[in-house]
Short mmCIF file of C-alpha atoms in Angstrom, two decimals:
data_model
loop_
_atom_site.label_atom_id
_atom_site.label_comp_id
_atom_site.label_asym_id
_atom_site.label_seq_id
_atom_site.Cartn_x
_atom_site.Cartn_y
_atom_site.Cartn_z
CA MET U 1 102.22 186.96 -1.79
CA ILE U 2 103.76 187.56 1.65
CA LEU U 3 102.23 190.42 3.65
CA GLY U 4 103.54 192.12 6.76
CA ARG U 5 101.43 192.49 9.86
CA THR U 6 100.56 196.13 9.07
CA GLU U 7 99.68 195.29 5.48
CA ARG U 8 97.35 192.50 6.59
CA MET U 9 95.65 194.82 9.06
CA VAL U 10 95.10 197.54 6.45
CA ALA U 11 93.82 195.04 3.86
CA ARG U 12 91.41 193.54 6.40
CA ARG U 13 90.22 197.03 7.36
CA TYR U 14 89.56 197.97 3.72
CA LEU U 15 87.63 194.74 3.11
CA LEU U 16 85.12 195.62 5.87
CA PRO U 17 82.66 198.51 5.54
CA GLY U 18 83.53 201.73 7.26
CA ARG U 19 81.63 204.93 7.87
CA GLY U 20 80.45 206.33 4.54
CA GLU U 21 81.79 203.29 2.63
CA ALA U 22 78.60 201.22 2.36
CA PHE U 23 78.37 201.80 -1.39
CA ILE U 24 81.94 200.59 -2.01
CA PHE U 25 81.27 197.54 0.18
CA MET U 26 78.09 196.83 -1.77
CA VAL U 27 79.98 196.97 -5.07
CA ALA U 28 82.64 194.62 -3.68
CA SER U 29 79.91 192.24 -2.46
CA ILE U 30 78.29 192.27 -5.89
CA SER U 31 81.70 191.45 -7.39
CA LEU U 32 82.06 188.48 -5.02
CA ILE U 33 78.57 187.23 -5.88
CA ALA U 34 79.27 187.68 -9.61
CA VAL U 35 82.45 185.60 -9.37
CA SER U 36 80.71 182.86 -7.38
CA LEU U 37 77.77 182.65 -9.79
CA ALA U 38 80.07 182.67 -12.83
CA VAL U 39 82.28 179.90 -11.45
CA ALA U 40 79.24 177.86 -10.33
CA ALA U 41 77.53 178.26 -13.71
CA LEU U 42 80.62 177.16 -15.62
CA ILE U 43 81.31 174.15 -13.37
CA ILE U 44 77.65 173.07 -13.43
CA VAL U 45 77.26 173.39 -17.20
CA MET U 46 80.52 171.55 -17.86
CA GLY U 47 79.45 168.86 -15.38
CA VAL U 48 76.09 168.43 -17.11
CA MET U 49 77.72 168.32 -20.55
CA ASN U 50 80.31 165.77 -19.41
CA GLY U 51 77.61 163.75 -17.66
CA PHE U 52 75.35 163.84 -20.71
CA ARG U 53 78.11 162.57 -22.99
CA ALA U 54 79.31 159.90 -20.55
CA ASP U 55 75.79 158.71 -19.66
CA LEU U 56 74.68 158.64 -23.28
CA PHE U 57 77.80 156.74 -24.30
CA ASP U 58 77.44 154.22 -21.47
CA LYS U 59 73.80 153.51 -22.29
CA MET U 60 74.41 153.30 -26.03
CA ALA U 61 77.49 151.12 -25.60
CA GLY U 62 75.61 148.96 -23.10
CA LEU U 63 73.01 148.20 -25.77
CA ASN U 64 74.99 148.48 -29.03
CA GLY U 65 78.54 147.64 -27.95
CA HIS U 66 81.69 149.45 -29.05
CA ALA U 67 81.68 148.05 -32.60
CA ILE U 68 79.71 145.73 -34.87
CA VAL U 69 80.38 143.42 -37.77
CA GLN U 70 77.46 144.17 -40.11
CA GLY U 71 76.48 141.92 -43.01
CA TYR U 72 76.65 143.44 -46.51
CA SER U 73 73.50 145.03 -47.97
CA GLY U 74 71.29 143.76 -45.18
CA ARG U 75 72.37 140.21 -45.92
CA GLY U 76 72.64 137.98 -42.87
CA ILE U 77 75.92 136.57 -41.60
CA ALA U 78 75.88 132.79 -41.93
CA ASP U 79 79.34 132.11 -40.48
CA TRP U 80 78.76 134.23 -37.40
CA GLN U 81 80.18 131.67 -34.97
CA THR U 82 83.59 131.81 -36.66
CA ILE U 83 83.53 135.62 -36.54
CA ALA U 84 82.62 135.56 -32.86
CA ASP U 85 85.45 133.12 -32.09
CA GLU U 86 88.00 135.20 -34.02
CA ALA U 87 86.82 138.36 -32.28
CA LYS U 88 87.14 136.79 -28.81
CA ALA U 89 90.66 135.66 -29.71
CA THR U 90 91.64 139.25 -30.57
CA PRO U 91 93.54 140.95 -27.69
CA GLY U 92 91.43 143.70 -26.11
CA VAL U 93 88.04 142.27 -27.17
CA THR U 94 85.96 141.27 -24.15
CA SER U 95 82.84 139.87 -25.84
CA ALA U 96 81.28 139.09 -29.21
CA ILE U 97 77.47 138.90 -29.22
CA PRO U 98 75.51 137.73 -32.29
CA LEU U 99 72.18 139.44 -32.71
CA ILE U 100 69.43 140.37 -35.14
CA GLU U 101 68.12 143.92 -35.42
CA GLN U 102 65.37 144.89 -37.84
CA PRO U 103 63.02 147.91 -38.06
CA LEU U 104 59.39 146.70 -38.22
CA PHE U 105 55.92 147.74 -37.06
CA ALA U 106 53.87 146.72 -34.04
CA GLN U 107 50.16 147.22 -33.66
CA VAL U 108 47.55 146.90 -30.93
CA ASP U 109 43.84 147.48 -31.60
CA GLY U 110 44.54 149.51 -34.72
CA ARG U 111 47.28 151.61 -33.07
CA ALA U 112 50.63 151.11 -34.87
CA GLU U 113 54.13 152.16 -33.87
CA PRO U 114 57.52 151.71 -35.58
CA ILE U 115 59.72 149.34 -33.59
CA LEU U 116 63.27 148.01 -33.65
CA LEU U 117 63.07 144.25 -33.27
CA ARG U 118 66.14 142.76 -31.59
CA GLY U 119 66.79 139.04 -31.35
CA MET U 120 69.44 137.86 -28.88
CA ARG U 121 70.58 134.73 -27.15
CA LEU U 122 68.93 134.41 -23.73
CA SER U 123 72.19 134.80 -21.79
CA ASP U 124 73.09 137.95 -23.72
CA MET U 125 69.59 139.38 -23.33
CA ARG U 126 69.58 138.90 -19.57
CA GLN U 127 73.03 140.45 -19.27
CA THR U 128 71.98 143.46 -21.38
CA ILE U 129 68.58 144.34 -19.88
CA GLY U 130 68.26 142.03 -16.86
CA SER U 131 68.92 144.86 -14.37
CA LYS U 132 66.71 147.32 -16.28
CA VAL U 133 63.42 145.40 -16.14
CA LYS U 134 60.66 147.61 -14.71
CA ALA U 135 57.73 145.18 -14.76
CA GLY U 136 57.11 141.52 -15.51
CA ASN U 137 59.55 138.63 -15.57
CA LEU U 138 62.33 138.40 -18.16
CA ALA U 139 62.71 134.66 -17.40
CA GLU U 140 59.43 134.08 -19.25
CA VAL U 141 61.02 135.24 -22.52
CA THR U 142 62.22 131.91 -23.88
CA PRO U 143 62.42 130.38 -27.38
CA GLY U 144 59.03 129.25 -28.66
CA SER U 145 57.12 130.81 -25.76
CA GLY U 146 55.73 133.69 -27.84
CA ASN U 147 56.83 136.14 -25.13
CA VAL U 148 58.79 139.37 -25.69
CA ALA U 149 60.20 142.25 -23.63
CA ILE U 150 59.50 145.81 -24.78
CA GLY U 151 60.68 149.29 -23.77
CA THR U 152 58.58 151.30 -21.33
CA GLY U 153 58.16 154.11 -23.84
CA LEU U 154 56.83 151.72 -26.48
CA ALA U 155 54.48 150.13 -23.95
CA GLU U 156 53.12 153.58 -23.15
CA SER U 157 52.72 154.48 -26.84
CA LEU U 158 50.85 151.25 -27.60
CA GLY U 159 48.87 151.38 -24.37
CA VAL U 160 49.89 147.89 -23.26
CA THR U 161 51.08 146.37 -20.00
CA VAL U 162 52.58 143.06 -18.96
CA GLY U 163 50.29 140.25 -20.10
CA ASP U 164 48.86 142.10 -23.11
CA SER U 165 49.51 141.04 -26.70
CA ILE U 166 51.08 142.96 -29.59
CA SER U 167 51.18 142.06 -33.27
CA VAL U 168 54.49 142.45 -35.11
CA LEU U 169 54.30 143.01 -38.85
CA ASN U 170 57.09 141.86 -41.17
CA PRO U 171 56.43 143.28 -44.66
CA ALA U 172 58.97 140.89 -46.21
CA GLY U 173 56.86 137.78 -45.78
CA GLN U 174 56.52 134.66 -47.88
CA SER U 175 56.00 134.86 -51.64
CA THR U 176 52.64 133.72 -53.01
CA PRO U 177 51.15 133.59 -56.52
CA PHE U 178 49.52 136.92 -55.70
CA GLY U 179 52.71 138.59 -54.44
CA THR U 180 54.47 138.83 -51.11
CA ALA U 181 52.19 138.30 -48.14
CA PRO U 182 53.19 140.26 -45.02
CA ARG U 183 53.94 138.09 -42.02
CA ILE U 184 52.04 139.05 -38.84
CA VAL U 185 52.88 137.32 -35.56
CA SER U 186 51.27 137.97 -32.19
CA TYR U 187 53.45 138.08 -29.07
CA ARG U 188 52.66 138.39 -25.38
CA VAL U 189 54.42 141.17 -23.42
CA ALA U 190 56.21 139.34 -20.59
CA ALA U 191 58.36 142.24 -19.34
CA THR U 192 59.02 145.94 -19.84
CA PHE U 193 62.46 147.52 -19.47
CA GLU U 194 63.97 151.00 -19.38
CA ILE U 195 67.43 151.58 -20.85
CA GLY U 196 67.37 155.30 -20.00
CA VAL U 197 67.67 156.53 -23.61
CA TYR U 198 64.27 157.73 -24.84
CA ASP U 199 64.72 156.60 -28.46
CA TYR U 200 65.61 153.07 -27.34
CA ASP U 201 62.86 152.75 -24.73
CA LYS U 202 60.29 153.89 -27.29
CA ALA U 203 61.32 151.44 -30.00
CA TYR U 204 62.91 148.22 -28.79
CA VAL U 205 61.19 144.83 -28.77
CA MET U 206 63.48 142.05 -27.56
CA LEU U 207 62.90 138.36 -28.13
CA PRO U 208 64.98 135.16 -28.34
CA MET U 209 67.26 134.73 -31.33
CA GLU U 210 65.36 131.67 -32.60
CA ASP U 211 62.03 133.51 -32.59
CA ALA U 212 63.53 136.49 -34.45
CA GLN U 213 65.04 134.20 -37.08
CA ASP U 214 61.67 132.52 -37.55
CA LEU U 215 59.80 135.83 -37.83
CA LEU U 216 62.26 137.27 -40.35
CA LEU U 217 62.74 133.98 -42.24
CA MET U 218 66.53 134.18 -41.75
CA GLY U 219 67.32 130.53 -41.12
CA ASN U 220 70.45 130.22 -38.96
CA THR U 221 71.94 133.56 -39.96
CA VAL U 222 72.27 136.70 -37.81
CA GLY U 223 72.23 140.36 -38.74
CA MET U 224 75.42 141.43 -36.94
CA VAL U 225 77.97 140.56 -34.30
CA GLU U 226 78.30 143.12 -31.53
CA LEU U 227 81.79 143.63 -30.07
CA ARG U 228 82.96 145.10 -26.77
CA VAL U 229 86.54 146.14 -26.02
CA THR U 230 88.56 147.01 -22.94
CA ASP U 231 89.25 150.62 -23.98
CA PRO U 232 86.55 152.29 -26.16
CA ASP U 233 88.89 155.19 -26.98
CA LYS U 234 91.32 152.76 -28.65
CA VAL U 235 88.68 150.68 -30.41
CA SER U 236 90.20 151.28 -33.87
CA GLN U 237 93.64 150.04 -32.81
CA ILE U 238 92.24 147.05 -30.92
CA LEU U 239 90.06 145.88 -33.82
CA ALA U 240 92.57 146.59 -36.59
CA PRO U 241 93.81 142.94 -36.69
CA LEU U 242 90.21 141.68 -36.89
CA ALA U 243 89.10 143.78 -39.88
CA PRO U 244 90.85 141.69 -42.60
CA LYS U 245 89.40 138.48 -41.14
CA VAL U 246 85.76 139.58 -41.40
CA ILE U 247 85.93 141.47 -44.70
CA ARG U 248 84.42 138.48 -46.56
CA ASP U 249 81.30 138.35 -44.39
CA GLY U 250 80.71 141.97 -43.39
CA VAL U 251 82.01 145.42 -42.63
CA LEU U 252 83.49 146.42 -39.27
CA VAL U 253 82.05 149.67 -37.85
CA ASP U 254 83.04 151.14 -34.47
CA TRP U 255 81.06 153.48 -32.19
CA ARG U 256 82.75 156.60 -33.57
CA GLN U 257 81.48 155.86 -37.07
CA MET U 258 78.01 154.86 -35.86
CA ASN U 259 77.48 158.00 -33.76
CA ALA U 260 80.03 160.41 -35.22
CA ALA U 261 77.61 163.27 -35.91
CA MET U 262 76.01 163.09 -32.45
CA PHE U 263 79.23 163.06 -30.42
CA GLN U 264 80.84 165.70 -32.62
CA ALA U 265 77.82 167.95 -32.07
CA LEU U 266 78.07 167.38 -28.31
CA GLU U 267 81.76 168.31 -28.35
CA VAL U 268 81.12 171.49 -30.34
CA GLU U 269 78.30 172.45 -27.97
CA ARG U 270 80.56 171.82 -24.99
CA VAL U 271 83.29 174.10 -26.35
CA VAL U 272 80.81 176.84 -27.26
CA MET U 273 79.18 176.72 -23.82
CA PHE U 274 82.60 176.99 -22.16
CA ILE U 275 83.48 180.07 -24.23
CA VAL U 276 80.13 181.78 -23.66
CA LEU U 277 80.11 181.18 -19.92
CA SER U 278 83.75 182.27 -19.65
CA ILE U 279 82.54 185.73 -20.67
CA ILE U 280 80.57 185.84 -17.40
CA ILE U 281 83.83 185.35 -15.48
CA ILE U 282 85.40 188.20 -17.46
CA VAL U 283 82.46 190.44 -16.52
CA ALA U 284 82.90 189.41 -12.86
CA ALA U 285 86.60 190.31 -13.08
CA PHE U 286 85.66 193.75 -14.43
CA ASN U 287 83.37 194.16 -11.42
CA ILE U 288 86.36 193.56 -9.15
CA LEU U 289 88.35 196.06 -11.21
CA SER U 290 85.69 198.74 -10.85
CA SER U 291 85.25 198.15 -7.10
CA LEU U 292 89.00 198.40 -6.55
CA ILE U 293 89.19 201.62 -8.57
CA MET U 294 86.42 203.10 -6.42
CA LEU U 295 88.21 201.94 -3.28
CA VAL U 296 91.50 203.49 -4.40
CA ARG U 297 89.81 206.82 -5.12
CA ALA U 298 88.04 206.74 -1.75
CA LYS U 299 91.25 205.87 0.10
CA THR U 300 93.61 208.26 -1.68
CA ARG U 301 94.17 210.32 1.51
CA ASP U 302 94.76 207.16 3.57
CA ILE U 303 97.26 205.93 0.99
CA ALA U 304 99.12 209.24 1.12
CA ILE U 305 99.30 209.07 4.93
CA LEU U 306 100.60 205.49 4.77
CA ARG U 307 103.29 206.60 2.33
CA THR U 308 104.39 209.46 4.61
CA MET U 309 104.54 206.98 7.51
CA GLY U 310 107.07 204.89 5.60
CA ALA U 311 104.96 202.45 3.63
CA SER U 312 106.68 201.53 0.37
CA ARG U 313 105.08 201.45 -3.05
CA GLY U 314 105.32 197.65 -2.94
CA ALA U 315 103.43 197.53 0.36
CA VAL U 316 100.56 199.59 -1.05
CA LEU U 317 100.60 197.44 -4.20
CA ARG U 318 100.36 194.24 -2.12
CA ILE U 319 97.51 195.61 0.03
CA PHE U 320 95.20 196.33 -2.90
CA MET U 321 96.15 193.18 -4.80
CA THR U 322 95.33 191.19 -1.66
CA ILE U 323 91.93 192.86 -1.43
CA GLY U 324 91.07 191.99 -5.03
CA MET U 325 92.41 188.43 -4.79
CA THR U 326 90.51 187.87 -1.53
CA ILE U 327 87.26 188.85 -3.22
CA GLY U 328 88.09 186.52 -6.11
CA VAL U 329 89.10 183.55 -3.94
CA LEU U 330 86.01 183.90 -1.72
CA GLY U 331 83.87 184.05 -4.86
CA ILE U 332 85.55 180.91 -6.26
CA LEU U 333 85.01 179.03 -2.99
CA ALA U 334 81.35 180.09 -2.92
CA GLY U 335 80.95 178.99 -6.56
CA ILE U 336 82.49 175.60 -5.80
CA GLY U 337 80.09 175.25 -2.86
CA ILE U 338 77.09 176.04 -5.07
CA SER U 339 78.21 173.52 -7.68
CA LEU U 340 78.71 170.83 -5.01
CA ILE U 341 75.16 171.40 -3.77
CA PHE U 342 73.89 171.12 -7.34
CA SER U 343 75.88 167.92 -7.94
CA VAL U 344 74.15 166.24 -4.98
CA PHE U 345 70.62 167.56 -5.53
CA HIS U 346 70.59 168.27 -9.30
CA GLN U 347 67.63 166.03 -10.11
CA ASP U 348 65.69 167.28 -7.07
CA ILE U 349 66.36 170.86 -8.13
CA VAL U 350 65.08 170.17 -11.66
CA ASP U 351 62.00 168.36 -10.29
CA GLY U 352 61.32 171.24 -7.89
CA ILE U 353 61.54 173.87 -10.64
CA GLN U 354 59.26 171.77 -12.85
CA TRP U 355 56.76 171.48 -9.99
CA LEU U 356 56.82 175.24 -9.36
CA THR U 357 56.62 176.33 -13.00
CA GLY U 358 54.63 173.46 -14.46
CA ALA U 359 57.13 173.30 -17.34
CA ASN U 360 58.91 170.14 -18.45
CA LEU U 361 62.55 171.21 -18.26
CA TRP U 362 63.93 167.77 -19.11
CA ASP U 363 61.74 166.23 -21.78
CA PRO U 364 63.26 162.80 -22.63
CA SER U 365 61.90 163.01 -26.17
CA VAL U 366 64.09 166.08 -26.71
CA ARG U 367 67.03 165.42 -24.35
CA MET U 368 67.25 161.67 -25.18
CA LEU U 369 68.09 160.72 -21.57
CA THR U 370 65.36 160.22 -18.99
CA ASP U 371 67.25 161.92 -16.11
CA LEU U 372 69.51 164.97 -15.89
CA PRO U 373 73.11 163.64 -15.77
CA PHE U 374 75.95 165.33 -13.87
CA GLN U 375 79.57 164.22 -13.89
CA PRO U 376 82.20 166.72 -12.69
CA ASP U 377 85.51 166.61 -14.51
CA PHE U 378 88.42 167.61 -12.28
CA PRO U 379 90.75 168.77 -15.09
CA ASP U 380 87.94 170.98 -16.42
CA ASN U 381 87.27 172.36 -12.94
CA ALA U 382 90.99 173.04 -12.44
CA VAL U 383 91.04 175.01 -15.72
CA ILE U 384 87.97 177.00 -14.63
CA ILE U 385 89.46 177.85 -11.23
CA GLY U 386 92.87 178.67 -12.72
CA MET U 387 91.34 180.88 -15.41
CA THR U 388 89.24 182.73 -12.81
CA LEU U 389 92.26 183.33 -10.57
CA LEU U 390 94.24 184.63 -13.54
CA LEU U 391 91.48 187.04 -14.61
CA VAL U 392 91.01 188.28 -11.04
CA PHE U 393 94.78 188.78 -10.71
CA LEU U 394 94.89 190.78 -13.94
CA ALA U 395 91.91 192.86 -12.75
CA THR U 396 93.82 193.87 -9.60
CA LEU U 397 96.92 195.09 -11.40
CA TYR U 398 95.76 198.49 -12.69
CA PRO U 399 94.08 199.80 -9.49
CA SER U 400 96.94 198.41 -7.36
CA PHE U 401 99.61 200.12 -9.47
CA LYS U 402 97.49 203.28 -9.45
CA ALA U 403 97.35 203.20 -5.65
CA SER U 404 101.09 202.51 -5.33
CA SER U 405 101.92 205.45 -7.59
CA THR U 406 100.00 207.94 -5.40
CA ASP U 407 102.14 211.00 -4.65
CA PRO U 408 101.61 211.92 -0.97
CA VAL U 409 102.92 215.45 -1.55
CA GLN U 410 100.26 216.23 -4.13
CA VAL U 411 97.48 214.63 -2.06
CA LEU U 412 98.39 216.27 1.30
CA ARG U 413 99.51 219.63 -0.01
CA TYR U 414 96.39 221.45 1.18
CA GLU U 415 95.65 219.25 4.23
#
């Protein structure tokens, strides 16, 4: 929108408070604040939702891979080496990791907790949790050492630290003349780790593959083969050639099937939050509409004088549209600034509010992740900014056309 020098001067004059116009200026300021808060709220919420999904996916994929070959009916996979070799030979597959995963119980001094026992090769274990060790030494977890690594949440629940012992109970023990005798093995905690997903940190016990096979009486079999691919979004296409080759030993399941309900719920929540918070932007646009209507009514005499001095209807239209769009653009810029501040200090802000209120705003047992994630998505932000500009533009149309249609003869008849 190209404005002449006179039009810019008039628009600038109307944006600043004049004598007797403090109320109109206050309404316009409230409109600006409303737009900034609405834009900031929508960008922040979308950033948190995107960050939550991305962070959760990264942590889950880092521990569980992008797909698994699972043995039928809990039966172990005996020919796992062949499956791993065929998977690695498949284009797009970056790794194939054999592992054992079994829900069991651990107890310490009469305190019992459900656990998820995971047996892995040492190289795979160190690659998976080596950078996430919080205490102890993962190098001490070796075959036959009787050492294990456990999640920090589980260590807290059992009340153990590095150097303490835990007893792992396997109900499916050896058969005796008097029935099946549960198998109980004591392990020393050599290290604690934190994945960042509460459910994992509260359940996982990791130990060498050989020790897990011995505890579960599995021989040389494994429970599954974990697969990682180059592009998780195309996991089905990448693994399609592999599925017929493993059908004899197990079923191929990708991350979408394993976590379909969770990620679908996150996507629905994301869409609903976007719609709900978009209503705030609509309300902010109505604030701009009301402030412009008040300004037009207050400046009716000025508009009539401008018209008699030769100002065209288009000039008046441009002046008031510029005023409304300026309020909207300044509000958008302020909202972007607020969201940038939040993106840098989001965890500090949450910690500060928790300290002031004494409330736990981010309980890992409820939110799953230990820290508040934030990941801005530029296409989403572009949609938010574009939608706000469009709503502000539409809000300026009626009062601007009303101002441009002012009849100077009727207004100045009795002046």
